[in-house]
Tab-separated table of C-alpha atoms in Angstrom:
chain	number	residue	atom	x	y	z
A	1	MET	CA	100.820	115.932	92.550
A	2	LEU	CA	100.191	119.374	94.006
A	3	ALA	CA	97.156	120.002	91.860
A	4	LEU	CA	95.805	116.518	93.040
A	5	PHE	CA	96.568	117.504	96.661
A	6	ALA	CA	94.944	120.794	96.030
A	7	THR	CA	91.470	118.795	95.720
A	8	ALA	CA	91.970	117.296	99.210
A	9	PRO	CA	91.595	120.101	101.752
A	10	SER	CA	92.202	117.869	104.745
A	11	ILE	CA	95.803	117.019	103.567
A	12	GLU	CA	98.717	119.127	104.917
A	13	LEU	CA	101.900	118.788	102.758
A	14	TRP	CA	105.343	118.509	104.472
A	15	ILE	CA	107.759	118.703	101.561
A	16	GLU	CA	111.408	118.057	102.122
A	17	LEU	CA	113.911	119.634	99.992
A	18	LYS	CA	116.747	117.588	99.362
A	19	SER	CA	120.410	118.146	98.312
A	20	ASP	CA	122.688	116.519	95.745
A	21	ALA	CA	124.605	113.482	96.421
A	22	ASP	CA	127.433	115.835	97.669
A	23	GLY	CA	125.155	117.435	100.035
A	24	ILE	CA	125.056	120.725	97.926
A	25	PRO	CA	121.363	122.122	97.770
A	26	TYR	CA	119.875	122.489	94.278
A	27	THR	CA	120.063	125.894	92.831
A	28	GLY	CA	116.599	127.538	92.543
A	29	LEU	CA	114.760	124.590	94.258
A	30	VAL	CA	113.271	126.651	97.069
A	31	GLU	CA	111.972	129.291	94.605
A	32	LYS	CA	110.479	126.666	92.425
A	33	ALA	CA	108.825	124.877	95.306
A	34	ALA	CA	107.537	127.925	96.894
A	35	ALA	CA	106.161	129.124	93.465
A	36	ALA	CA	104.524	125.539	92.803
A	37	ILE	CA	102.780	125.587	96.265
A	38	ASN	CA	101.485	129.095	95.833
A	39	ALA	CA	100.354	128.439	92.130
A	40	THR	CA	98.307	125.523	93.380
A	41	GLY	CA	96.804	127.565	96.513
A	42	LEU	CA	98.421	125.045	98.948
A	43	ASP	CA	100.369	127.801	100.685
A	44	GLU	CA	98.204	127.835	103.952
A	45	ARG	CA	98.514	124.112	104.521
A	46	SER	CA	102.259	123.321	103.483
A	47	ALA	CA	105.601	123.414	104.918
A	48	LEU	CA	109.126	123.115	103.389
A	49	HIS	CA	111.715	121.239	105.363
A	50	SER	CA	115.416	120.233	105.144
A	51	PHE	CA	118.170	118.933	107.195
A	52	ASP	CA	120.211	121.752	105.608
A	53	ILE	CA	119.914	125.072	107.843
A	54	SER	CA	120.885	127.076	104.864
A	55	VAL	CA	118.013	125.797	102.672
A	56	VAL	CA	115.491	126.653	105.553
A	57	GLU	CA	116.948	130.181	105.730
A	58	GLN	CA	116.387	130.429	102.095
A	59	VAL	CA	112.748	129.181	102.460
A	60	ARG	CA	112.360	132.153	105.260
A	61	ASP	CA	113.888	134.535	102.775
A	62	VAL	CA	111.855	133.430	99.719
A	63	ALA	CA	108.532	132.388	101.150
A	64	PRO	CA	108.299	133.781	104.704
A	65	ASP	CA	104.629	132.763	105.053
A	66	LEU	CA	105.362	129.241	104.541
A	67	LEU	CA	105.709	126.778	107.599
A	68	ARG	CA	109.734	125.877	107.877
A	69	LEU	CA	110.710	122.668	109.419
A	70	VAL	CA	114.465	121.750	110.104
A	71	SER	CA	115.350	118.155	110.719
A	72	VAL	CA	118.128	116.870	112.879
A	73	ASP	CA	119.601	113.593	113.897
A	74	ALA	CA	122.612	112.806	116.433
A	75	ARG	CA	125.287	113.410	113.616
A	76	THR	CA	123.750	116.712	112.663
A	77	ALA	CA	123.372	117.985	116.043
A	78	LYS	CA	127.082	117.016	116.830
A	79	ALA	CA	128.254	119.029	113.854
A	80	HIS	CA	126.558	122.050	115.213
A	81	GLY	CA	127.980	121.652	118.628
A	82	GLY	CA	125.326	119.408	120.257
A	83	MET	CA	121.520	119.561	120.654
A	84	ALA	CA	121.441	122.689	122.566
A	85	ALA	CA	123.374	124.763	120.227
A	86	PHE	CA	121.346	123.318	117.253
A	87	LEU	CA	118.245	124.409	118.926
A	88	ASP	CA	119.585	127.843	119.687
A	89	ARG	CA	120.487	128.298	116.182
A	90	VAL	CA	117.181	127.090	114.501
A	91	GLY	CA	115.032	128.448	117.522
A	92	ASN	CA	113.684	131.557	115.594
A	93	LEU	CA	114.146	130.082	112.134
A	94	ALA	CA	111.836	126.868	112.081
A	95	ASP	CA	108.399	126.585	113.017
A	96	VAL	CA	109.006	122.714	113.776
A	97	VAL	CA	111.916	120.829	114.565
A	98	GLY	CA	112.123	117.334	113.334
A	99	ILE	CA	114.043	114.885	115.440
A	100	HIS	CA	115.162	111.294	115.080
A	101	HIS	CA	113.543	109.228	117.802
A	102	GLU	CA	116.824	108.046	119.495
A	103	LEU	CA	118.029	111.726	119.732
A	104	PHE	CA	114.692	112.981	120.781
A	105	GLU	CA	114.720	110.431	123.609
A	106	ALA	CA	118.260	111.441	124.732
A	107	GLU	CA	117.411	115.033	124.783
A	108	TYR	CA	113.673	115.026	125.529
A	109	ASP	CA	113.725	117.442	128.532
A	110	LEU	CA	116.185	119.903	126.754
A	111	ILE	CA	113.884	119.733	123.672
A	112	ALA	CA	110.666	120.264	125.917
A	113	ASP	CA	112.414	123.088	127.479
A	114	THR	CA	113.691	124.755	124.854
A	115	ILE	CA	111.092	124.602	121.779
A	116	GLY	CA	108.101	122.971	123.528
A	117	LEU	CA	106.612	119.707	122.453
A	118	ASN	CA	104.117	121.384	120.070
A	119	HIS	CA	107.085	122.601	117.889
A	120	ALA	CA	108.795	119.315	117.932
A	121	SER	CA	108.369	116.247	115.391
A	122	VAL	CA	109.583	112.851	115.998
A	123	TRP	CA	110.812	110.730	113.119
A	124	THR	CA	110.962	107.680	112.017
A	125	ILE	CA	108.942	105.713	114.451
A	126	ASN	CA	108.167	102.462	112.535
A	127	THR	CA	107.546	99.769	114.973
A	128	PRO	CA	104.419	99.431	117.187
A	129	GLN	CA	106.430	99.764	120.308
A	130	LEU	CA	107.980	103.066	119.087
A	131	MET	CA	104.512	104.411	118.074
A	132	GLN	CA	103.049	103.494	121.204
A	133	HIS	CA	105.981	105.128	123.006
A	134	TRP	CA	105.865	108.324	121.136
A	135	ILE	CA	102.056	108.577	121.194
A	136	THR	CA	102.530	108.791	124.933
A	137	ARG	CA	105.376	111.148	124.898
A	138	ALA	CA	103.078	113.386	122.754
A	139	PRO	CA	105.294	115.582	120.698
A	140	GLY	CA	103.352	117.969	118.330
A	141	PHE	CA	104.080	115.710	115.077
A	142	LEU	CA	104.671	111.870	114.661
A	143	VAL	CA	106.461	110.671	111.551
A	144	SER	CA	106.243	107.218	110.350
A	145	ASP	CA	106.858	105.007	107.176
A	146	ASP	CA	103.659	103.183	108.303
A	147	PRO	CA	101.041	105.927	108.881
A	148	VAL	CA	98.220	103.338	108.663
A	149	GLN	CA	99.543	101.498	111.708
A	150	LEU	CA	100.326	104.723	113.477
A	151	LYS	CA	96.932	106.173	112.818
A	152	ALA	CA	95.343	102.937	114.053
A	153	LEU	CA	97.098	103.074	117.301
A	154	MET	CA	96.210	106.674	117.663
A	155	ALA	CA	92.447	105.886	117.324
A	156	GLU	CA	92.721	103.120	119.813
A	157	GLY	CA	93.797	105.391	122.520
A	158	VAL	CA	97.104	103.745	123.424
A	159	PRO	CA	97.397	103.282	127.110
A	160	ALA	CA	100.259	105.262	128.789
């Protein structure tokens, strides 16, 4: 797949590194992913991301030049002592923080003030109403399981 994407220079790759069924990161996955990205020349337009902060720390250590994204939802934020504590923990680690849309809405001002909207991604906005709402809220990145619909709404210049 990476070789195929290497032939499409307008595509950025945001690759999520998963853990096993018990939530344990796979040994060597970060190294293998970084090596594959570098081998196909995709390092300047790829990012690695995970919900697991320790995995994103590995990305920083193994491939410091790759962009890093850490994802968070309400459960994950709570486990880290709340959204403010989570953002404080990942502030110098991640280039982008991917935030579930409900948590983002609840903590919008904190997120905007702490990391800035350009460093925030909202996920997963799958209905036209959510898409329209988040297009007008203007975080740096929008994530949807229906990118065709999202792109069409963005092209229409959805009214605020």
